[in-house]
Short mmCIF file of C-alpha atoms in Angstrom, two decimals:
data_model
loop_
_atom_site.label_atom_id
_atom_site.label_comp_id
_atom_site.label_asym_id
_atom_site.label_seq_id
_atom_site.Cartn_x
_atom_site.Cartn_y
_atom_site.Cartn_z
CA MET A 15 -18.45 -16.95 7.23
CA GLN A 16 -18.87 -13.89 9.40
CA THR A 17 -16.14 -12.02 11.26
CA GLU A 18 -15.99 -8.62 12.90
CA LEU A 19 -14.49 -7.18 9.70
CA SER A 20 -17.09 -8.66 7.36
CA LYS A 21 -19.86 -7.32 9.59
CA LYS A 22 -18.24 -3.87 9.57
CA LEU A 23 -18.18 -3.87 5.78
CA GLY A 24 -21.68 -5.31 5.46
CA VAL A 25 -20.82 -8.50 3.57
CA GLU A 26 -22.10 -12.03 4.12
CA HIS A 27 -18.74 -13.77 3.80
CA ALA A 28 -15.29 -12.59 4.93
CA LEU A 29 -14.04 -13.38 1.44
CA PHE A 30 -12.23 -10.63 -0.47
CA GLY A 31 -11.72 -11.12 -4.20
CA PHE A 32 -9.03 -9.16 -6.04
CA THR A 33 -9.40 -9.09 -9.83
CA PRO A 34 -8.72 -6.83 -12.84
CA PHE A 35 -12.14 -7.68 -14.33
CA PRO A 36 -15.14 -5.44 -13.48
CA ALA A 37 -17.63 -8.25 -14.15
CA VAL A 38 -15.85 -10.47 -11.65
CA VAL A 39 -15.79 -7.68 -9.04
CA ALA A 40 -19.55 -7.25 -9.30
CA ALA A 41 -20.21 -11.00 -9.28
CA ILE A 42 -18.09 -11.53 -6.14
CA SER A 43 -19.95 -8.80 -4.27
CA ARG A 44 -23.34 -10.08 -5.46
CA ALA A 45 -22.37 -13.57 -4.26
CA GLY A 46 -21.83 -12.26 -0.72
CA GLY A 47 -18.10 -11.58 -0.84
CA PHE A 48 -16.24 -8.31 -1.28
CA GLY A 49 -15.01 -7.55 -4.80
CA VAL A 50 -11.85 -5.45 -5.25
CA LEU A 51 -10.95 -3.99 -8.65
CA GLY A 52 -7.26 -3.94 -9.56
CA ALA A 53 -6.58 -0.49 -11.02
CA VAL A 54 -2.98 -0.74 -12.21
CA ARG A 55 -3.91 -1.04 -15.88
CA TYR A 56 -6.09 2.10 -15.87
CA THR A 57 -3.64 4.74 -17.07
CA ALA A 58 -6.53 6.80 -18.48
CA PRO A 59 -8.95 8.10 -15.81
CA ASP A 60 -11.90 7.93 -18.22
CA ASP A 61 -11.38 4.17 -18.61
CA LEU A 62 -11.55 3.68 -14.86
CA LYS A 63 -14.66 5.87 -14.65
CA ARG A 64 -16.33 3.78 -17.36
CA ASP A 65 -15.68 0.53 -15.49
CA LEU A 66 -16.67 1.91 -12.10
CA ASP A 67 -19.91 3.10 -13.69
CA TRP A 68 -20.43 -0.45 -14.94
CA ILE A 69 -19.75 -1.95 -11.52
CA GLU A 70 -22.17 0.50 -9.89
CA ALA A 71 -24.86 -0.59 -12.34
CA HIS A 72 -24.29 -4.32 -11.74
CA VAL A 73 -23.25 -4.72 -8.10
CA ASP A 74 -26.84 -4.52 -6.78
CA GLY A 75 -25.85 -2.03 -4.09
CA MET A 76 -23.32 -4.36 -2.47
CA PRO A 77 -19.96 -2.99 -1.28
CA TYR A 78 -16.72 -3.17 -3.28
CA GLY A 79 -13.24 -1.66 -3.25
CA LEU A 80 -10.25 -0.59 -5.33
CA ASP A 81 -6.64 -1.79 -5.37
CA VAL A 82 -3.97 0.70 -6.52
CA VAL A 83 -0.19 0.57 -6.85
CA MET A 84 1.56 3.58 -5.40
CA PRO A 85 4.84 4.00 -3.49
CA ALA A 86 4.85 5.51 -0.03
CA LYS A 87 7.68 7.85 -1.09
CA LYS A 88 7.39 10.12 -4.11
CA VAL A 89 10.16 10.49 -6.68
CA GLU A 90 9.97 14.02 -8.09
CA GLY A 91 10.41 14.94 -11.74
CA VAL A 92 10.92 11.47 -13.20
CA THR A 93 8.99 10.69 -16.38
CA GLU A 94 8.51 7.44 -18.26
CA ALA A 95 10.89 8.71 -20.95
CA ASP A 96 13.58 9.35 -18.30
CA VAL A 97 13.23 5.80 -17.03
CA GLU A 98 13.16 4.25 -20.49
CA ALA A 99 16.42 6.01 -21.42
CA MET A 100 18.14 4.02 -18.67
CA ILE A 101 17.50 0.65 -20.36
CA PRO A 102 20.73 -0.84 -21.80
CA GLU A 103 20.78 -1.56 -25.51
CA GLY A 104 21.95 -5.12 -24.85
CA HIS A 105 18.72 -5.87 -23.00
CA ARG A 106 16.65 -4.43 -25.83
CA GLN A 107 18.47 -6.66 -28.28
CA TYR A 108 17.88 -9.71 -26.07
CA VAL A 109 14.13 -9.04 -26.19
CA LYS A 110 14.26 -8.74 -29.99
CA ASP A 111 16.27 -11.96 -30.34
CA THR A 112 13.96 -13.92 -28.03
CA LEU A 113 10.84 -12.78 -29.87
CA ALA A 114 12.45 -13.57 -33.22
CA LYS A 115 13.42 -17.07 -32.02
CA TYR A 116 9.73 -17.86 -31.46
CA GLY A 117 8.46 -15.99 -34.51
CA VAL A 118 6.37 -13.49 -32.53
CA PRO A 119 4.72 -11.07 -35.00
CA GLU A 120 4.66 -7.32 -34.53
CA LEU A 121 1.49 -5.59 -33.40
CA ALA A 122 -0.69 -4.28 -36.21
CA GLU A 123 0.10 -0.76 -37.35
CA GLY A 124 -1.55 1.72 -35.02
CA GLU A 125 -2.33 -0.97 -32.42
CA ALA A 126 -1.22 0.21 -29.01
CA SER A 127 0.58 -2.10 -26.64
CA GLY A 128 -1.28 -3.08 -23.50
CA TRP A 129 -0.17 -2.66 -19.90
CA ARG A 130 2.67 -0.17 -19.33
CA ILE A 131 4.74 0.50 -16.25
CA THR A 132 3.13 3.96 -16.06
CA GLY A 133 0.45 2.26 -13.98
CA TRP A 134 3.05 2.02 -11.22
CA MET A 135 3.83 5.74 -11.13
CA GLU A 136 2.40 7.73 -8.23
CA GLN A 137 0.62 10.39 -10.27
CA VAL A 138 -1.26 7.73 -12.22
CA ALA A 139 -2.52 6.25 -8.96
CA ARG A 140 -3.49 9.69 -7.68
CA ASN A 141 -5.48 10.30 -10.86
CA GLN A 142 -7.20 6.96 -10.28
CA LEU A 143 -8.12 8.01 -6.75
CA ASP A 144 -9.52 11.33 -7.97
CA VAL A 145 -11.98 9.21 -9.97
CA ALA A 146 -12.57 6.46 -7.42
CA PHE A 147 -13.42 8.74 -4.50
CA ASP A 148 -16.44 9.97 -6.45
CA TYR A 149 -17.83 6.43 -6.06
CA PRO A 150 -19.02 4.70 -2.87
CA ILE A 151 -15.99 2.44 -2.53
CA LYS A 152 -15.59 0.94 0.95
CA LEU A 153 -11.97 -0.18 0.77
CA LEU A 154 -8.74 1.13 -0.73
CA ALA A 155 -5.91 -1.42 -0.94
CA ASN A 156 -2.34 -0.70 -1.95
CA ALA A 157 -0.12 -3.42 -3.38
CA LEU A 158 3.16 -1.56 -2.67
CA GLY A 159 2.73 -1.24 1.07
CA SER A 160 1.28 1.72 2.92
CA PRO A 161 0.07 4.56 0.69
CA PRO A 162 1.32 8.10 1.35
CA ALA A 163 -0.01 9.65 4.56
CA ASP A 164 -2.20 12.17 2.76
CA VAL A 165 -3.91 9.39 0.80
CA ILE A 166 -4.64 7.46 4.00
CA GLN A 167 -6.12 10.63 5.52
CA ARG A 168 -8.19 11.32 2.41
CA ALA A 169 -9.62 7.80 2.48
CA HIS A 170 -10.44 8.04 6.19
CA ASP A 171 -12.14 11.41 5.64
CA GLN A 172 -14.48 9.59 3.24
CA ASN A 173 -15.00 6.62 5.59
CA VAL A 174 -12.99 4.34 3.33
CA LEU A 175 -10.90 1.64 5.02
CA VAL A 176 -7.28 1.30 3.89
CA ALA A 177 -5.51 -2.03 3.43
CA ALA A 178 -1.88 -2.78 2.60
CA LEU A 179 -0.16 -6.00 1.59
CA ALA A 180 2.69 -7.37 3.72
CA GLY A 181 5.09 -10.26 3.22
CA SER A 182 6.59 -10.18 6.71
CA ALA A 183 5.71 -9.16 10.26
CA ARG A 184 8.18 -6.28 9.95
CA HIS A 185 6.34 -4.90 6.94
CA ALA A 186 3.02 -5.35 8.72
CA ARG A 187 4.19 -3.35 11.75
CA LYS A 188 5.22 -0.50 9.45
CA HIS A 189 1.72 -0.51 7.96
CA ALA A 190 0.16 -0.34 11.41
CA GLU A 191 2.43 2.59 12.33
CA ALA A 192 1.36 4.36 9.12
CA GLY A 193 -2.29 4.22 10.19
CA ILE A 194 -3.75 1.65 7.82
CA ASP A 195 -6.84 -0.33 8.89
CA ILE A 196 -6.28 -3.83 7.46
CA VAL A 197 -3.15 -5.85 6.76
CA VAL A 198 -3.20 -8.43 3.96
CA ALA A 199 -0.64 -11.09 4.89
CA GLN A 200 0.47 -12.39 1.50
CA GLY A 201 2.39 -15.65 1.61
CA TYR A 202 5.03 -17.11 -0.68
CA GLU A 203 2.44 -19.18 -2.56
CA ALA A 204 0.61 -16.12 -3.90
CA GLY A 205 0.52 -14.95 -7.49
CA GLY A 206 2.25 -11.72 -8.45
CA HIS A 207 4.77 -9.95 -6.22
CA THR A 208 5.32 -11.99 -3.11
CA GLY A 209 7.92 -12.57 -0.42
CA ASP A 210 9.70 -15.60 0.96
CA ILE A 211 7.48 -16.67 3.88
CA ALA A 212 4.73 -19.27 3.42
CA SER A 213 1.18 -18.45 4.45
CA MET A 214 0.99 -20.99 7.31
CA VAL A 215 3.94 -19.27 9.00
CA LEU A 216 3.23 -15.69 7.91
CA THR A 217 -0.42 -15.34 8.90
CA PRO A 218 -0.10 -15.92 12.66
CA GLU A 219 3.10 -13.85 12.76
CA VAL A 220 1.32 -10.88 11.19
CA VAL A 221 -1.78 -11.34 13.36
CA GLU A 222 0.40 -11.14 16.47
CA ALA A 223 2.46 -8.23 15.12
CA VAL A 224 -0.46 -5.87 14.42
CA ASP A 225 -3.04 -6.96 16.99
CA PRO A 226 -5.78 -5.68 17.24
CA LEU A 227 -5.83 -4.66 13.55
CA PRO A 228 -7.71 -7.17 11.36
CA VAL A 229 -5.60 -9.36 9.06
CA LEU A 230 -6.61 -11.02 5.81
CA ALA A 231 -4.75 -14.17 4.79
CA ALA A 232 -3.58 -14.37 1.16
CA GLY A 233 -1.51 -16.77 -0.88
CA GLY A 234 -2.36 -20.30 -1.94
CA ILE A 235 -5.97 -20.14 -0.74
CA GLY A 236 -8.59 -21.68 -2.98
CA SER A 237 -10.71 -23.98 -0.83
CA GLY A 238 -13.07 -23.73 2.10
CA GLN A 239 -10.73 -25.87 4.19
CA GLN A 240 -7.95 -23.32 3.65
CA MET A 241 -10.32 -20.49 4.56
CA ALA A 242 -11.15 -22.26 7.82
CA ALA A 243 -7.44 -22.71 8.47
CA ALA A 244 -6.82 -19.00 7.86
CA LEU A 245 -9.44 -18.01 10.43
CA THR A 246 -8.04 -20.57 12.86
CA LEU A 247 -4.66 -18.85 12.49
CA GLY A 248 -6.24 -15.56 13.56
CA ALA A 249 -7.16 -13.93 10.26
CA GLN A 250 -10.50 -12.13 9.94
CA GLY A 251 -10.93 -13.14 6.32
CA VAL A 252 -9.18 -14.27 3.17
CA TRP A 253 -7.89 -12.38 0.13
CA LEU A 254 -8.20 -14.40 -3.08
CA GLY A 255 -6.80 -13.42 -6.48
CA SER A 256 -5.67 -16.27 -8.72
CA ILE A 257 -8.82 -18.36 -8.32
CA TRP A 258 -10.85 -15.81 -10.33
CA LEU A 259 -8.70 -16.00 -13.47
CA THR A 260 -10.63 -18.97 -14.87
CA VAL A 261 -14.18 -18.02 -13.89
CA THR A 262 -16.64 -17.61 -16.72
CA GLU A 263 -17.01 -13.87 -16.03
CA ALA A 264 -13.26 -13.23 -16.50
CA ASP A 265 -12.31 -11.52 -19.75
CA MET A 266 -8.91 -13.08 -20.39
CA HIS A 267 -8.95 -12.31 -24.15
CA SER A 268 -7.05 -15.57 -24.72
CA ARG A 269 -8.44 -19.07 -24.85
CA ALA A 270 -4.89 -20.38 -25.12
CA LEU A 271 -3.96 -18.76 -21.80
CA THR A 272 -7.11 -20.04 -20.13
CA ARG A 273 -6.26 -23.57 -21.32
CA LYS A 274 -2.74 -23.25 -19.93
CA LEU A 275 -4.14 -22.20 -16.54
CA LEU A 276 -6.64 -25.06 -16.49
CA ASP A 277 -3.93 -27.59 -17.39
CA ALA A 278 -1.29 -26.30 -14.96
CA GLY A 279 -0.36 -28.01 -11.73
CA SER A 280 0.69 -26.38 -8.48
CA GLY A 281 4.33 -26.90 -9.44
CA ASP A 282 4.02 -25.08 -12.76
CA THR A 283 4.65 -21.58 -11.40
CA VAL A 284 7.90 -19.78 -10.73
CA ARG A 285 8.95 -16.64 -8.86
CA SER A 286 10.63 -14.66 -11.61
CA ARG A 287 11.76 -11.08 -12.16
CA ALA A 288 10.90 -11.37 -15.86
CA LEU A 289 7.75 -9.25 -15.72
CA THR A 290 8.60 -6.28 -13.50
CA GLY A 291 12.11 -6.68 -12.10
CA LYS A 292 10.83 -7.81 -8.69
CA PRO A 293 10.12 -11.47 -7.85
CA ALA A 294 6.59 -12.22 -9.00
CA ARG A 295 4.98 -15.66 -9.08
CA GLN A 296 3.67 -16.53 -12.54
CA LEU A 297 3.25 -19.44 -14.90
CA ARG A 298 6.60 -20.89 -15.82
CA THR A 299 7.09 -20.44 -19.57
CA GLU A 300 9.91 -20.32 -22.05
CA TRP A 301 9.77 -16.53 -21.59
CA THR A 302 10.50 -16.78 -17.84
CA ASP A 303 13.16 -19.43 -18.57
CA ALA A 304 14.85 -17.05 -21.00
CA TRP A 305 15.16 -14.35 -18.34
CA ASP A 306 16.39 -16.81 -15.72
CA ASP A 307 18.99 -18.26 -18.12
CA PRO A 308 22.49 -17.61 -16.70
CA ASN A 309 23.69 -17.07 -20.27
CA GLY A 310 21.26 -14.16 -20.75
CA PRO A 311 21.71 -10.55 -19.62
CA GLY A 312 19.53 -10.99 -16.54
CA THR A 313 16.60 -8.84 -15.54
CA LEU A 314 16.71 -5.14 -14.78
CA PRO A 315 15.47 -3.58 -11.52
CA MET A 316 11.96 -2.19 -11.25
CA PRO A 317 10.70 -0.18 -13.11
CA LEU A 318 13.18 -0.72 -15.98
CA GLN A 319 12.27 -4.37 -16.58
CA GLY A 320 8.58 -3.58 -16.86
CA LEU A 321 9.17 -0.91 -19.47
CA LEU A 322 11.61 -3.14 -21.34
CA VAL A 323 9.18 -6.03 -21.79
CA ALA A 324 5.81 -4.22 -22.00
CA ASP A 325 5.55 -4.26 -25.79
CA ALA A 326 6.94 -7.79 -26.00
CA VAL A 327 4.38 -9.12 -23.52
CA SER A 328 1.60 -7.41 -25.49
CA ARG A 329 2.79 -9.06 -28.71
CA ILE A 330 3.00 -12.49 -27.05
CA GLN A 331 -0.53 -12.13 -25.65
CA ARG A 332 -2.02 -10.62 -28.81
CA HIS A 333 -0.73 -13.43 -31.02
CA GLU A 334 -1.11 -16.17 -28.36
CA VAL A 335 2.42 -17.51 -28.77
CA GLU A 336 1.87 -20.44 -26.42
CA PRO A 337 5.45 -21.32 -25.40
CA LEU A 338 5.91 -17.74 -24.14
CA LEU A 339 2.35 -17.07 -22.99
CA GLY A 340 1.92 -16.63 -19.25
CA THR A 341 0.37 -14.56 -16.48
CA PRO A 342 0.88 -13.88 -12.79
CA VAL A 343 -0.80 -16.71 -10.86
CA GLY A 344 -0.29 -18.46 -7.54
CA GLN A 345 0.38 -22.08 -6.69
CA ILE A 346 -3.36 -22.56 -6.25
CA VAL A 347 -3.47 -22.87 -10.06
CA GLY A 348 -3.34 -26.63 -9.50
CA ARG A 349 -6.93 -26.49 -8.21
CA MET A 350 -8.16 -24.30 -11.07
CA ASN A 351 -9.02 -27.17 -13.40
CA SER A 352 -12.49 -26.21 -14.61
CA GLU A 353 -14.33 -23.07 -15.68
CA ARG A 354 -17.01 -22.11 -13.18
CA SER A 355 -19.03 -19.01 -12.48
CA VAL A 356 -18.13 -16.75 -9.57
CA GLN A 357 -21.28 -17.88 -7.78
CA GLU A 358 -20.26 -21.53 -8.16
CA VAL A 359 -16.79 -20.79 -6.79
CA VAL A 360 -18.21 -18.94 -3.79
CA ASP A 361 -20.77 -21.70 -3.17
CA ASP A 362 -18.02 -24.33 -3.20
CA LEU A 363 -15.81 -22.26 -0.91
CA THR A 364 -18.48 -21.57 1.68
CA ARG A 365 -19.87 -25.12 1.60
CA ASP A 366 -16.42 -26.60 2.18
CA PHE A 367 -15.74 -24.00 4.87
CA GLU A 368 -18.83 -25.20 6.75
CA LYS A 369 -17.71 -28.84 6.41
CA ALA A 370 -14.27 -27.97 7.76
CA VAL A 371 -15.73 -26.12 10.75
CA ASP A 372 -18.08 -29.03 11.47
CA ARG A 373 -15.13 -31.43 11.37
CA LEU A 374 -13.17 -29.28 13.83
CA ASN A 375 -16.19 -29.16 16.13
CA ARG A 376 -16.40 -32.95 16.10
CA ILE A 377 -12.67 -33.25 16.81
CA ALA A 378 -13.09 -30.86 19.72
CA GLY A 379 -16.02 -32.89 21.03
CA ARG A 380 -18.60 -30.27 20.18
CA SER A 381 -21.68 -30.90 18.05
CA PRO A 382 -22.24 -28.45 15.16
CA GLU A 383 -24.89 -25.89 15.91
#
């Protein structure tokens, strides 16, 4: 599965795997794809350095990249405490009441909560980049659109390609004008923050909008047939995220959550503002239902919602309270019905890709080479 972009990056397959797990990053790159480490949870630079050291030791010299979350425009002088002070007391009480309804225990004394919204603040991302640019990363992706101009220039000065996610052709054109190198066209089916346009419509629109920049198709892709379709629509590769959540190398820290993912169908996700304040596709749970309930207070805008629920989400995950337990995941969850290694996933994807291409050749009256 070779394209001009995969050849430029020196990978066997034009298959880009986004994941928060270092072991999965290394396994994807060793399997011939391109692993991309999600950095949003690394609020301490030393933690990111530790995991990049681990990837370097286990990637067998194959290329990999980093995904950060940073806004294109900087907001000066705003701290986490300033943001947290803006949260209404009624919303705090709603969180307490919902957790009490399901008997969610407190965290142990001295146990820190997990992911915080600080991972979305620009200075955190800049600290991450100060660490990452000491490593031979080949790609920097930004989940909030185009990074600031100085970050793009810094990446280019180190021969690092820059990618940005887009949910519309309009967004994609803005990325191209900002000087990024790759557009990830993320369709409605994708896990996490996503827009309103489905991948089958979005991909060719973005390809046309930013030509000749390479485009990666994302959202709802989890089979070789879908990868072949993405390339037929003009993409130079695919960007996969959800499919890696149930691989054996993933460190989910929760067997209950893994079981829920394996049992879920493609209709068991919902775009909800419950996690961050922006629409993000995730497993539908009684937690997301509570925030979508018209009788509740409703969600707060980003970043207030993320700060509001951070401790609650950590408690739900720590104690595996199943009715409330969820995670960002795309509609492809319906195909994630068994635990496989990364290598097995890649083998299945590429084998089915070849079958799909052969079938198209036969339809077109051409014999496979």
